[in-house]
């Protein structure tokens, strides 16, 4: 899945896994437009991967919320309730990080905060949340970047980004002093990069992510019922705590694609 309502998390995970499978000697085809995929692949991989419908393949990997007609041999990411994922030994926290999160760049941390909003959140809810967040965050940082913001919001310290490439988002994650994101793909990536994080469980499928993140010292979990993003509990206190946390990369989460690719190959042997 990909698009305005679900973002690029699903497709970018598949791209990360596709590259890992290519490295293992597998022939890979992605059922998505080449134009959508090319910015998510590392240099040199575009020519090694085919594009089109997956009909006669040895096995199929699906990363989607929607039910699909599937062949006999398949593995499903994201929908952790499906039995095939359990049989393959895959767990939600082993989902791949998107490129270029395999890289370990030494980017200078700036006095800025990063906010990743739900792509289909209503505009009035976004603005109410930002009013509160900006007021408190600017006590600790000088700039705030807001990603997936399809609306206008005027504040000299706030920069809105409707959509960013993986590379540009990665650099913002690296630069930011701390971040706010709901508990999906981006929360795992922020943690892997060591960025202090305020997050919460927006959907049931994020429960496993939140379970892992709740055990980490650089992550603060807020009220799981905060889906409106307006009445976050103790926002002021949480941002004070975030501002004092030192960055530390989580090597355990980094490089999940290679491990997952090997599990899938071994399962279908």
Short mmCIF file of C-alpha atoms in Angstrom, two decimals:
data_model
loop_
_atom_site.label_atom_id
_atom_site.label_comp_id
_atom_site.label_asym_id
_atom_site.label_seq_id
_atom_site.Cartn_x
_atom_site.Cartn_y
_atom_site.Cartn_z
CA UNK A 1 0.00 0.00 0.00
CA UNK A 2 1.03 3.59 -0.62
CA UNK A 3 -0.64 6.93 -1.19
CA UNK A 4 -1.96 10.04 0.54
CA UNK A 5 -3.92 8.14 3.21
CA UNK A 6 -1.25 5.61 4.23
CA UNK A 7 1.98 7.42 3.32
CA UNK A 8 5.10 5.61 2.13
CA UNK A 9 5.85 3.46 5.18
CA UNK A 10 4.57 0.24 3.63
CA UNK A 11 6.28 0.74 0.27
CA UNK A 12 9.57 1.85 1.80
CA UNK A 13 9.72 -1.24 4.02
CA UNK A 14 9.17 -3.41 0.96
CA UNK A 15 11.98 -1.57 -0.84
CA UNK A 16 14.34 -2.13 2.08
CA UNK A 17 13.46 -5.82 2.09
CA UNK A 18 13.78 -6.01 -1.72
CA UNK A 19 17.36 -4.76 -1.55
CA UNK A 20 18.20 -7.25 1.19
CA UNK A 21 16.74 -10.09 -0.91
CA UNK A 22 18.79 -8.95 -3.93
CA UNK A 23 21.89 -9.06 -1.72
CA UNK A 24 20.97 -12.67 -0.86
CA UNK A 25 20.91 -13.57 -4.58
CA UNK A 26 17.12 -13.54 -5.05
CA UNK A 27 15.31 -12.19 -8.11
CA UNK A 28 12.87 -9.52 -6.96
CA UNK A 29 9.84 -7.83 -8.48
CA UNK A 30 7.87 -4.97 -6.85
CA UNK A 31 4.18 -4.44 -7.60
CA UNK A 32 4.31 -0.63 -7.57
CA UNK A 33 5.15 2.11 -10.11
CA UNK A 34 8.85 2.52 -10.77
CA UNK A 35 8.44 6.29 -10.34
CA UNK A 36 7.27 5.80 -6.73
CA UNK A 37 10.03 3.33 -5.86
CA UNK A 38 13.16 4.91 -7.36
CA UNK A 39 13.63 7.47 -4.57
CA UNK A 40 13.36 4.72 -1.94
CA UNK A 41 16.12 2.50 -3.35
CA UNK A 42 19.83 2.93 -2.72
CA UNK A 43 22.06 3.64 -5.77
CA UNK A 44 22.63 0.59 -7.96
CA UNK A 45 19.48 -1.34 -7.01
CA UNK A 46 16.96 0.11 -9.48
CA UNK A 47 18.44 -1.86 -12.39
CA UNK A 48 18.46 -5.10 -10.34
CA UNK A 49 14.74 -5.05 -9.50
CA UNK A 50 11.79 -5.63 -11.86
CA UNK A 51 8.36 -4.04 -11.61
CA UNK A 52 4.90 -5.46 -12.27
CA UNK A 53 2.23 -7.84 -11.00
CA UNK A 54 3.39 -10.82 -8.90
CA UNK A 55 1.67 -13.85 -10.46
CA UNK A 56 4.11 -16.73 -11.00
CA UNK A 57 6.65 -15.98 -8.32
CA UNK A 58 8.09 -18.41 -5.76
CA UNK A 59 6.76 -16.37 -2.87
CA UNK A 60 5.06 -13.02 -2.26
CA UNK A 61 5.59 -10.51 0.55
CA UNK A 62 2.61 -8.26 1.30
CA UNK A 63 2.73 -5.06 3.32
CA UNK A 64 -0.86 -3.84 3.37
CA UNK A 65 -3.91 -3.17 5.54
CA UNK A 66 -6.26 -4.46 2.85
CA UNK A 67 -7.23 -8.07 2.25
CA UNK A 68 -5.79 -9.42 -0.98
CA UNK A 69 -6.09 -12.57 -3.06
CA UNK A 70 -2.79 -14.26 -2.27
CA UNK A 71 -0.88 -17.23 -3.70
CA UNK A 72 -0.07 -20.31 -1.64
CA UNK A 73 3.33 -19.02 -0.55
CA UNK A 74 3.20 -15.60 1.03
CA UNK A 75 4.25 -13.62 4.09
CA UNK A 76 2.35 -10.62 5.44
CA UNK A 77 3.99 -7.65 7.15
CA UNK A 78 2.12 -5.17 9.35
CA UNK A 79 -1.05 -7.22 9.92
CA UNK A 80 0.37 -9.21 12.81
CA UNK A 81 -2.89 -11.10 13.48
CA UNK A 82 -2.49 -13.17 10.31
CA UNK A 83 -1.25 -16.72 11.01
CA UNK A 84 1.25 -16.85 8.13
CA UNK A 85 3.37 -14.18 9.75
CA UNK A 86 3.57 -16.18 12.99
CA UNK A 87 4.46 -19.38 11.10
CA UNK A 88 7.28 -17.56 9.31
CA UNK A 89 8.68 -16.42 12.64
CA UNK A 90 8.27 -12.74 11.79
CA UNK A 91 7.53 -10.21 14.52
CA UNK A 92 6.35 -6.66 14.14
CA UNK A 93 9.58 -5.11 15.49
CA UNK A 94 11.61 -6.91 12.82
CA UNK A 95 9.91 -4.91 10.06
CA UNK A 96 12.54 -3.28 7.87
CA UNK A 97 13.67 0.29 8.13
CA UNK A 98 13.46 2.27 4.92
CA UNK A 99 16.49 3.47 3.02
CA UNK A 100 18.66 5.39 3.73
CA UNK A 101 18.39 4.37 7.38
CA UNK A 102 21.07 1.73 6.86
CA UNK A 103 23.57 4.60 6.72
CA UNK A 104 25.31 6.01 9.77
CA UNK A 105 25.92 9.64 8.87
CA UNK A 106 27.50 12.02 11.34
CA UNK A 107 25.12 14.98 11.01
CA UNK A 108 25.35 17.81 13.53
CA UNK A 109 22.34 17.99 15.85
CA UNK A 110 20.59 21.35 15.74
CA UNK A 111 18.20 23.14 18.12
CA UNK A 112 15.13 21.98 16.22
CA UNK A 113 12.20 19.66 16.84
CA UNK A 114 10.46 17.36 14.36
CA UNK A 115 6.71 16.64 14.24
CA UNK A 116 5.33 13.86 12.05
CA UNK A 117 1.57 14.15 11.68
CA UNK A 118 -0.96 11.60 10.53
CA UNK A 119 -1.40 12.23 6.79
CA UNK A 120 -5.21 12.19 7.01
CA UNK A 121 -5.67 14.13 10.28
CA UNK A 122 -8.18 16.98 10.07
CA UNK A 123 -6.69 20.44 9.64
CA UNK A 124 -8.32 21.99 12.71
CA UNK A 125 -6.98 19.17 14.94
CA UNK A 126 -3.47 19.66 13.51
CA UNK A 127 -3.52 23.36 14.19
CA UNK A 128 -4.80 22.99 17.75
CA UNK A 129 -2.09 20.45 18.50
CA UNK A 130 0.61 22.61 16.92
CA UNK A 131 -0.48 25.65 18.95
CA UNK A 132 0.26 23.69 22.14
CA UNK A 133 3.36 21.90 20.84
CA UNK A 134 5.02 25.01 19.38
CA UNK A 135 4.46 27.02 22.56
CA UNK A 136 6.16 24.36 24.72
CA UNK A 137 8.82 23.15 22.26
CA UNK A 138 10.21 26.64 21.63
CA UNK A 139 11.32 26.73 25.25
CA UNK A 140 13.93 24.11 24.24
CA UNK A 141 14.55 24.55 20.48
CA UNK A 142 14.69 27.37 17.91
CA UNK A 143 13.01 25.68 14.92
CA UNK A 144 10.23 23.14 14.35
CA UNK A 145 9.75 21.03 11.20
CA UNK A 146 6.27 19.60 10.59
CA UNK A 147 6.05 16.73 8.09
CA UNK A 148 2.94 15.56 6.19
CA UNK A 149 1.32 18.95 6.71
CA UNK A 150 -1.16 19.60 3.90
CA UNK A 151 -2.35 22.93 5.29
CA UNK A 152 -1.07 26.42 6.13
CA UNK A 153 0.28 27.40 9.55
CA UNK A 154 1.99 30.74 10.03
CA UNK A 155 4.76 30.93 12.62
CA UNK A 156 8.28 32.19 11.98
CA UNK A 157 9.86 29.21 13.78
CA UNK A 158 7.74 26.54 12.02
CA UNK A 159 8.44 25.05 8.59
CA UNK A 160 5.79 22.83 6.97
CA UNK A 161 6.65 19.92 4.65
CA UNK A 162 3.81 18.31 2.70
CA UNK A 163 5.90 15.25 1.77
CA UNK A 164 9.63 14.51 1.95
CA UNK A 165 11.84 11.99 0.22
CA UNK A 166 13.40 9.29 2.40
CA UNK A 167 16.75 11.07 2.19
CA UNK A 168 15.40 14.46 3.29
CA UNK A 169 13.32 12.95 6.10
CA UNK A 170 16.37 10.98 7.28
CA UNK A 171 18.44 14.16 7.52
CA UNK A 172 15.72 15.93 9.52
CA UNK A 173 15.55 12.96 11.89
CA UNK A 174 19.31 13.15 12.33
CA UNK A 175 19.37 16.92 12.91
CA UNK A 176 16.45 17.14 15.34
CA UNK A 177 16.97 17.53 19.07
CA UNK A 178 13.73 15.58 19.71
CA UNK A 179 10.62 14.48 17.83
CA UNK A 180 6.92 13.70 18.10
CA UNK A 181 5.41 10.90 16.00
CA UNK A 182 2.57 8.44 16.33
CA UNK A 183 3.71 4.85 16.87
CA UNK A 184 4.23 3.62 13.31
CA UNK A 185 7.18 3.21 10.96
CA UNK A 186 8.72 6.60 11.72
CA UNK A 187 8.81 5.96 15.47
CA UNK A 188 11.04 2.90 14.91
CA UNK A 189 13.32 4.86 12.62
CA UNK A 190 13.61 7.82 14.98
CA UNK A 191 14.55 5.42 17.75
CA UNK A 192 17.09 3.62 15.58
CA UNK A 193 18.74 6.98 14.91
CA UNK A 194 18.72 7.76 18.62
CA UNK A 195 16.37 10.75 18.45
CA UNK A 196 14.50 11.34 21.76
CA UNK A 197 10.88 10.62 20.96
CA UNK A 198 7.40 11.39 22.28
CA UNK A 199 4.94 8.89 20.79
CA UNK A 200 1.66 7.09 21.33
CA UNK A 201 -0.37 4.16 19.99
CA UNK A 202 -2.77 5.45 17.34
CA UNK A 203 -3.85 2.09 15.86
CA UNK A 204 -4.04 -1.47 17.17
CA UNK A 205 -1.43 -2.62 14.66
CA UNK A 206 1.12 -0.30 16.35
CA UNK A 207 0.80 -2.10 19.68
CA UNK A 208 3.93 -4.22 19.20
CA UNK A 209 5.95 -1.14 18.22
CA UNK A 210 4.84 0.67 21.36
CA UNK A 211 5.65 -2.34 23.54
CA UNK A 212 9.26 -2.28 22.33
CA UNK A 213 9.62 1.50 22.48
CA UNK A 214 8.19 1.68 26.01
CA UNK A 215 11.23 -0.21 27.31
CA UNK A 216 13.73 2.30 25.94
CA UNK A 217 15.21 5.24 27.83
CA UNK A 218 15.03 7.74 24.95
CA UNK A 219 11.27 7.26 24.33
CA UNK A 220 8.29 8.69 26.23
CA UNK A 221 4.89 7.09 25.63
CA UNK A 222 1.90 9.37 26.06
CA UNK A 223 -1.83 8.61 26.39
CA UNK A 224 -2.84 5.99 23.80
CA UNK A 225 -6.23 7.68 23.47
CA UNK A 226 -4.70 10.93 22.25
CA UNK A 227 -5.84 10.32 18.67
CA UNK A 228 -7.07 13.90 18.30
CA UNK A 229 -3.50 15.09 19.04
CA UNK A 230 -5.07 17.95 20.99
CA UNK A 231 -5.16 16.88 24.64
CA UNK A 232 -1.81 15.18 25.08
CA UNK A 233 -1.20 14.44 28.74
CA UNK A 234 1.51 16.50 30.42
CA UNK A 235 2.93 17.88 27.17
CA UNK A 236 5.02 20.50 28.96
CA UNK A 237 6.58 17.97 31.37
CA UNK A 238 7.23 15.47 28.58
CA UNK A 239 9.06 18.00 26.41
CA UNK A 240 11.20 19.01 29.38
CA UNK A 241 12.17 15.34 29.80
CA UNK A 242 12.85 14.94 26.06
CA UNK A 243 15.13 17.97 25.99
CA UNK A 244 17.37 16.35 28.63
CA UNK A 245 17.74 12.94 26.92
CA UNK A 246 21.04 12.28 25.13
CA UNK A 247 20.96 10.69 21.68
CA UNK A 248 22.06 7.07 21.43
CA UNK A 249 21.64 4.96 18.29
CA UNK A 250 19.74 1.70 18.72
CA UNK A 251 21.85 -0.85 16.87
CA UNK A 252 19.37 -3.65 17.64
CA UNK A 253 16.71 -2.13 15.41
CA UNK A 254 19.10 -1.01 12.66
CA UNK A 255 19.54 -3.35 9.69
CA UNK A 256 16.36 -5.36 10.25
CA UNK A 257 15.89 -5.95 6.51
CA UNK A 258 18.81 -8.37 6.18
CA UNK A 259 17.66 -10.48 9.14
CA UNK A 260 14.07 -10.55 7.88
CA UNK A 261 15.12 -11.47 4.33
CA UNK A 262 17.05 -14.49 5.59
CA UNK A 263 14.08 -15.65 7.69
CA UNK A 264 11.76 -15.48 4.70
CA UNK A 265 14.19 -17.36 2.43
CA UNK A 266 14.72 -20.10 5.03
CA UNK A 267 10.97 -20.41 5.62
CA UNK A 268 10.23 -21.03 1.92
CA UNK A 269 13.11 -23.44 1.25
#
